[in-house]
Amino acid sequence: MFQYAGYSLLATHYSLLKIMNYEAVIGLEVHVQVKTASKIFTRVGQGYGHEENTLTDPVVLALPGALPVMNKAALDAIIKSGLMLHCEIADVCKWDRKNYFYPDSPKNYQITQFDQPICIGGEVEIELPGEARNVMGEHKKIPLTRIHQEEDVGKLTHFAHDSLVDYNRAGTPLMEIVSDPAIASAEEAYAFLTTLRTTMVYAGISDCDMEKGQMRCDANISIRPVGQEELGVKVELKNLNSISYVRDGISHEIKRQKAVLKAGGTIVQETRDFDGITGTSQSLRTKEDAHDYRYFPDPDLMPVRVDQAWKDRLAAECPERPFDKQRRFMAAYDLPYTITSVLVPDRELSDWFEATVAIAGKPQAQAVGNWIANDLLRDLGAANVSLADAKITPAHLAELVGLIEAGTITKQIAREVFTESFGSGETPSAVVERKGLKDDTNSDELEQWCRDAIAGNDKAREQFLGGKDGAINAMKGPVMKASRGKANPKLVDETLRRLLAE
Amino acid sequence: MSTPLTFQTLSGIADQLASGALTSVQLTQAVIDQTAAVESRVNALLSHDAADALAHAQASDERRAAGKPLGPLDGIPIALKDVIAVRDQPLTAGSKMLEKFVSPYDATVTIKLKEAGVVLWGRANCDEFAMGSSTENSAFKTTANPYDLARVPGGSSGGSAAALAAGEAIATLGSDTGGSIRQPAAFCNVVGLKPTYGLISRYGLAAYASSLDQIGPFTRTVEDAAIVLGAIAGHDHRDSTSFKTPIPDYRAALQEKKGPWKLGIPKEYFGEGLDPEVGAAIEKAIEFYRQAGCEIKEVSLPHTEYCLSTYYIIATAEASSNLARYDGVRYTHRSPDAKNIEDVYFKSRSEGFGDEVKRRIILGTYVLSSGYYDAYYLRAQKVRTLIRQDFLKAYEEVDAILTPTTPTPAFKIGETTDPLSMYLQDIYTVGVNLAGLPGISVPAGFTDEGLPIGMQLIGQPYQESDLLAIAHTYDSAHDWSGRLPEL
């Protein structure tokens, strides 16, 4: 009897432990504003930070009789996005009306795509954090459900008794990128958005600045006991205004759901608003408030056939995908992971790198990578200058690396030369010439400096002779000092060793 | 006795302007005078601006004096149905909702008319948002039929038809979603053309049902319709449903195309509900074509019985969405009692829309609702395809189809109060819109009571030249439009 009870207690305990072990299932819906010159259905320009209600016309304001006409550049951009993310591109695109009343929506319907998105399936490759900064993390592919096209709405500002609406944003082309419920953690969601942003910036589709609302993310989050097939009740999290807030919001929501279940409660299907500053969320609405959007095909827009030639043309315009480039940089240039992870996320920077290597030669790739990752980025940051506006060019850096390789200048001198070229745009050779930085040490002079250094460092000499190789460095310092930094370190090393061996 | 100036044909007036026998200012003044004389009884126009019209007439005369006229329409006063945008003019759509709205932009047809030198004259009354068959649904006034002031002019473009019939304009524009040009043309003894869907830009036409709406002219003769059509047809980059097709010289085609044609008579259009006098007039027209050497064939349009239901599902579904923009937030009527955003919507729309518009918005909302969409909207779209196929099949055998425009002549104001009976007015015209085809109503006689009767000819897609030539053959051999109303 006792034993039976004991067994039963153990079994209960075991199953409880098992139930306590939950896993999260997350799906993301990401809205990305497309960077076209004009709005999606009219020729009015689009952009951020303009005077209120200046980017409007009869179409944007939904005046009687105004009609939408598809902006082909917006269509090109979403097809390109689909190609970058391995989606299947539909042969025929059509648009639907999503009907609901809200003052930020001038027509009181949104033109979107309901049952036939332009991009079907696809995937986003992500990289999870590695065990250390210099170690590549695990890569995963998050499957996409679809990407569809729609239009943005205006912006409401609420006051005590009134609300004002600015229609500048209304009609900005948007893409909604929907992932499968296949994201397992807040970190994965963070990585997903990072890849998405890099990809969009790479292809010139969007700047994805979340502060400006160019990328916006809603997350559908549920948890389930590990091993259970069926999905748990999902909660939609809104107003995640930065990639970090997405991570924080999801972490918070997973914890909240676990706490609810542990306390014996049930998860309610609802939409919650996450406040990134306080790190808390509150319910916005529950499932019962769900709209009937009465979708139907928009009779004002004819379906568009996307033929193979069109797709091929856009595919040819697509840049190399960032992770593909990273793998290529590591393989072709033998670059360490850390350098590639600095170069690759910035398309301009990686182009700059390749332009430099093209001049300097492949064997100099590592050196070029180091110069960019360390000196170039530091000087750009310090001067608050963008790469496009920098005075230093790939030709300059290639020349500089060549001067070091040839032994004309030391690495230390090269830093000084770099800073000069960076500031003025003067070529490195010209700087070296003008400032007399060339290593013009003759061998007699060098040998004398080395003898003096050995003589003045008895302790180091004995340690070196006693087998401690590193002790030689203590003797190099005085030599470099005597040469005012111009001596070729390689030559100094050789001379010291030769003299010590005498 | 010669025909009073404002009742003469557009082509005849254009000749007088060209020869210098008449100036646009004289013509425009005659239109203004005639309007002043009859408008209090006809109530065809919602607004007009005599000074503005005379200024444009003056400019036209100066162009002509300088030897630079812009074409046959230069200096001709034309009134537009009040659903077509004209910059700096009111655009009410016959609705309280837009009572104070002034359009800041021109519709594409307006731009084209301006470029042709037209003197834009007056905003013609219509059923609210073009929903109706009698113009009784206008929020502002009830237009009378010039041939019997106790009767309706038809609708929804009743003001456009009545204004022309009463000599208040030389031509007018209307819009036709289910018969809204052809039915009032038949009631008012004028020619009314609904072109192929996509031939004329809809940009600037306050939308009722986007996939059915089409702008078209009212004129005294088919030849005049050809002149106006040529000026307003053509692809427009602002309307992606407008079709890229070359625009022929429609007027020249009237002389070039002489037939004989094969005309189809759909048996489904001559059944129960057709007024005997209307039926007899159409029989006479058929006989005319037979005498002219045309082959007359009976054809079948088997899905005709589904036209009305299909139309009222598709049109109202689109309308429920199209009219959502009239919400009290921006440029429409806003209820003074609104305290919050829900009030702005509910009260503004309750006060701003009339009963028929509300009825159609509710119907359209219903057929698009989750759970009903497949049974109504989706099915209606399928039937619409069948209806179009009926016509295209008939066109394998015939060049055009001839029918009555309406089952009855004009009815009395206030007589038809049941919405369903009103909807039956469109029974011969809606199929044309659903199939996207061109249709024209041509005056075809009078009842014993003196009420006009219209004949409808239905053509093939984008073959307006043929349709107009066929209609012209009859129209040029008759002078029904010469029988003026007694006002």
PDB file of C-alpha atoms in Angstrom, chain B residues 302-398:
ATOM      1  CA  PRO B 302     -30.671  31.831 -71.516  1.00  0.00           C
ATOM      2  CA  HIS B 303     -29.320  33.384 -68.308  1.00  0.00           C
ATOM      3  CA  THR B 304     -31.381  36.557 -68.705  1.00  0.00           C
ATOM      4  CA  GLU B 305     -33.616  35.623 -65.784  1.00  0.00           C
ATOM      5  CA  TYR B 306     -30.607  35.802 -63.433  1.00  0.00           C
ATOM      6  CA  CYS B 307     -29.464  39.245 -64.594  1.00  0.00           C
ATOM      7  CA  LEU B 308     -31.310  41.311 -62.011  1.00  0.00           C
ATOM      8  CA  SER B 309     -30.302  39.210 -58.993  1.00  0.00           C
ATOM      9  CA  THR B 310     -26.721  39.009 -60.196  1.00  0.00           C
ATOM     10  CA  TYR B 311     -26.653  42.748 -60.725  1.00  0.00           C
ATOM     11  CA  TYR B 312     -28.044  43.580 -57.313  1.00  0.00           C
ATOM     12  CA  ILE B 313     -25.484  41.370 -55.585  1.00  0.00           C
ATOM     13  CA  ILE B 314     -22.425  42.629 -57.440  1.00  0.00           C
ATOM     14  CA  ALA B 315     -23.470  46.277 -57.632  1.00  0.00           C
ATOM     15  CA  THR B 316     -24.428  46.533 -53.980  1.00  0.00           C
ATOM     16  CA  ALA B 317     -21.346  44.646 -52.802  1.00  0.00           C
ATOM     17  CA  GLU B 318     -19.088  47.090 -54.611  1.00  0.00           C
ATOM     18  CA  ALA B 319     -21.223  50.042 -53.515  1.00  0.00           C
ATOM     19  CA  SER B 320     -21.029  49.058 -49.842  1.00  0.00           C
ATOM     20  CA  SER B 321     -17.261  49.366 -50.074  1.00  0.00           C
ATOM     21  CA  ASN B 322     -17.106  52.328 -52.489  1.00  0.00           C
ATOM     22  CA  LEU B 323     -19.360  54.456 -50.297  1.00  0.00           C
ATOM     23  CA  ALA B 324     -17.406  53.722 -47.115  1.00  0.00           C
ATOM     24  CA  ARG B 325     -15.270  56.800 -47.807  1.00  0.00           C
ATOM     25  CA  TYR B 326     -18.248  59.040 -47.091  1.00  0.00           C
ATOM     26  CA  ASP B 327     -17.692  58.808 -43.379  1.00  0.00           C
ATOM     27  CA  GLY B 328     -17.982  62.253 -41.812  1.00  0.00           C
ATOM     28  CA  VAL B 329     -14.249  62.477 -41.209  1.00  0.00           C
ATOM     29  CA  ARG B 330     -12.983  64.617 -44.092  1.00  0.00           C
ATOM     30  CA  TYR B 331     -15.095  66.361 -46.708  1.00  0.00           C
ATOM     31  CA  THR B 332     -18.598  64.993 -46.237  1.00  0.00           C
ATOM     32  CA  HIS B 333     -21.534  65.909 -44.075  1.00  0.00           C
ATOM     33  CA  ARG B 334     -20.629  65.453 -40.417  1.00  0.00           C
ATOM     34  CA  SER B 335     -23.376  65.167 -37.864  1.00  0.00           C
ATOM     35  CA  PRO B 336     -23.341  68.164 -35.529  1.00  0.00           C
ATOM     36  CA  ASP B 337     -24.368  65.772 -32.749  1.00  0.00           C
ATOM     37  CA  ALA B 338     -21.302  63.540 -33.096  1.00  0.00           C
ATOM     38  CA  LYS B 339     -19.486  63.194 -29.786  1.00  0.00           C
ATOM     39  CA  ASN B 340     -16.962  60.498 -30.674  1.00  0.00           C
ATOM     40  CA  ILE B 341     -15.719  58.601 -33.684  1.00  0.00           C
ATOM     41  CA  GLU B 342     -18.559  56.051 -33.633  1.00  0.00           C
ATOM     42  CA  ASP B 343     -21.025  58.962 -33.681  1.00  0.00           C
ATOM     43  CA  VAL B 344     -19.162  60.568 -36.551  1.00  0.00           C
ATOM     44  CA  TYR B 345     -19.674  57.398 -38.550  1.00  0.00           C
ATOM     45  CA  PHE B 346     -23.162  56.346 -37.475  1.00  0.00           C
ATOM     46  CA  LYS B 347     -24.847  59.723 -37.216  1.00  0.00           C
ATOM     47  CA  SER B 348     -23.177  61.306 -40.236  1.00  0.00           C
ATOM     48  CA  ARG B 349     -24.019  58.349 -42.438  1.00  0.00           C
ATOM     49  CA  SER B 350     -27.540  57.986 -41.040  1.00  0.00           C
ATOM     50  CA  GLU B 351     -28.232  61.656 -41.752  1.00  0.00           C
ATOM     51  CA  GLY B 352     -26.226  61.944 -44.970  1.00  0.00           C
ATOM     52  CA  PHE B 353     -27.506  58.944 -46.922  1.00  0.00           C
ATOM     53  CA  GLY B 354     -31.030  58.420 -48.211  1.00  0.00           C
ATOM     54  CA  ASP B 355     -33.071  55.232 -47.845  1.00  0.00           C
ATOM     55  CA  GLU B 356     -32.166  53.624 -51.172  1.00  0.00           C
ATOM     56  CA  VAL B 357     -28.451  54.154 -50.616  1.00  0.00           C
ATOM     57  CA  LYS B 358     -28.732  52.701 -47.118  1.00  0.00           C
ATOM     58  CA  ARG B 359     -30.712  49.763 -48.481  1.00  0.00           C
ATOM     59  CA  ARG B 360     -28.007  48.979 -51.013  1.00  0.00           C
ATOM     60  CA  ILE B 361     -25.137  49.434 -48.537  1.00  0.00           C
ATOM     61  CA  ILE B 362     -26.829  47.005 -46.156  1.00  0.00           C
ATOM     62  CA  LEU B 363     -27.518  44.514 -48.931  1.00  0.00           C
ATOM     63  CA  GLY B 364     -23.963  44.766 -50.214  1.00  0.00           C
ATOM     64  CA  THR B 365     -22.480  44.407 -46.749  1.00  0.00           C
ATOM     65  CA  TYR B 366     -24.591  41.323 -46.215  1.00  0.00           C
ATOM     66  CA  VAL B 367     -23.572  39.551 -49.425  1.00  0.00           C
ATOM     67  CA  LEU B 368     -19.882  40.087 -48.644  1.00  0.00           C
ATOM     68  CA  SER B 369     -20.157  38.894 -45.054  1.00  0.00           C
ATOM     69  CA  SER B 370     -18.249  35.918 -43.855  1.00  0.00           C
ATOM     70  CA  GLY B 371     -20.400  32.847 -44.354  1.00  0.00           C
ATOM     71  CA  TYR B 372     -22.474  34.421 -47.150  1.00  0.00           C
ATOM     72  CA  TYR B 373     -19.731  35.445 -49.553  1.00  0.00           C
ATOM     73  CA  ASP B 374     -19.592  32.133 -51.422  1.00  0.00           C
ATOM     74  CA  ALA B 375     -23.331  31.754 -51.690  1.00  0.00           C
ATOM     75  CA  TYR B 376     -23.929  35.278 -52.993  1.00  0.00           C
ATOM     76  CA  TYR B 377     -20.970  37.257 -54.247  1.00  0.00           C
ATOM     77  CA  LEU B 378     -18.863  34.412 -55.573  1.00  0.00           C
ATOM     78  CA  ARG B 379     -21.848  32.733 -57.191  1.00  0.00           C
ATOM     79  CA  ALA B 380     -22.993  36.017 -58.728  1.00  0.00           C
ATOM     80  CA  GLN B 381     -19.547  36.450 -60.294  1.00  0.00           C
ATOM     81  CA  LYS B 382     -19.857  33.009 -61.843  1.00  0.00           C
ATOM     82  CA  VAL B 383     -23.323  33.766 -63.200  1.00  0.00           C
ATOM     83  CA  ARG B 384     -21.962  37.043 -64.530  1.00  0.00           C
ATOM     84  CA  THR B 385     -19.489  35.062 -66.613  1.00  0.00           C
ATOM     85  CA  LEU B 386     -22.335  32.924 -67.956  1.00  0.00           C
ATOM     86  CA  ILE B 387     -24.336  36.030 -68.850  1.00  0.00           C
ATOM     87  CA  ARG B 388     -21.380  37.435 -70.782  1.00  0.00           C
ATOM     88  CA  GLN B 389     -20.936  34.096 -72.542  1.00  0.00           C
ATOM     89  CA  ASP B 390     -24.607  34.182 -73.596  1.00  0.00           C
ATOM     90  CA  PHE B 391     -23.990  37.427 -75.443  1.00  0.00           C
ATOM     91  CA  LEU B 392     -20.683  36.361 -76.966  1.00  0.00           C
ATOM     92  CA  LYS B 393     -22.320  33.165 -78.195  1.00  0.00           C
ATOM     93  CA  ALA B 394     -25.119  35.151 -79.790  1.00  0.00           C
ATOM     94  CA  TYR B 395     -22.523  37.321 -81.527  1.00  0.00           C
ATOM     95  CA  GLU B 396     -21.242  34.258 -83.357  1.00  0.00           C
ATOM     96  CA  GLU B 397     -24.487  34.537 -85.341  1.00  0.00           C
ATOM     97  CA  VAL B 398     -25.432  38.210 -85.298  1.00  0.00           C
TER      98      VAL B 398
END
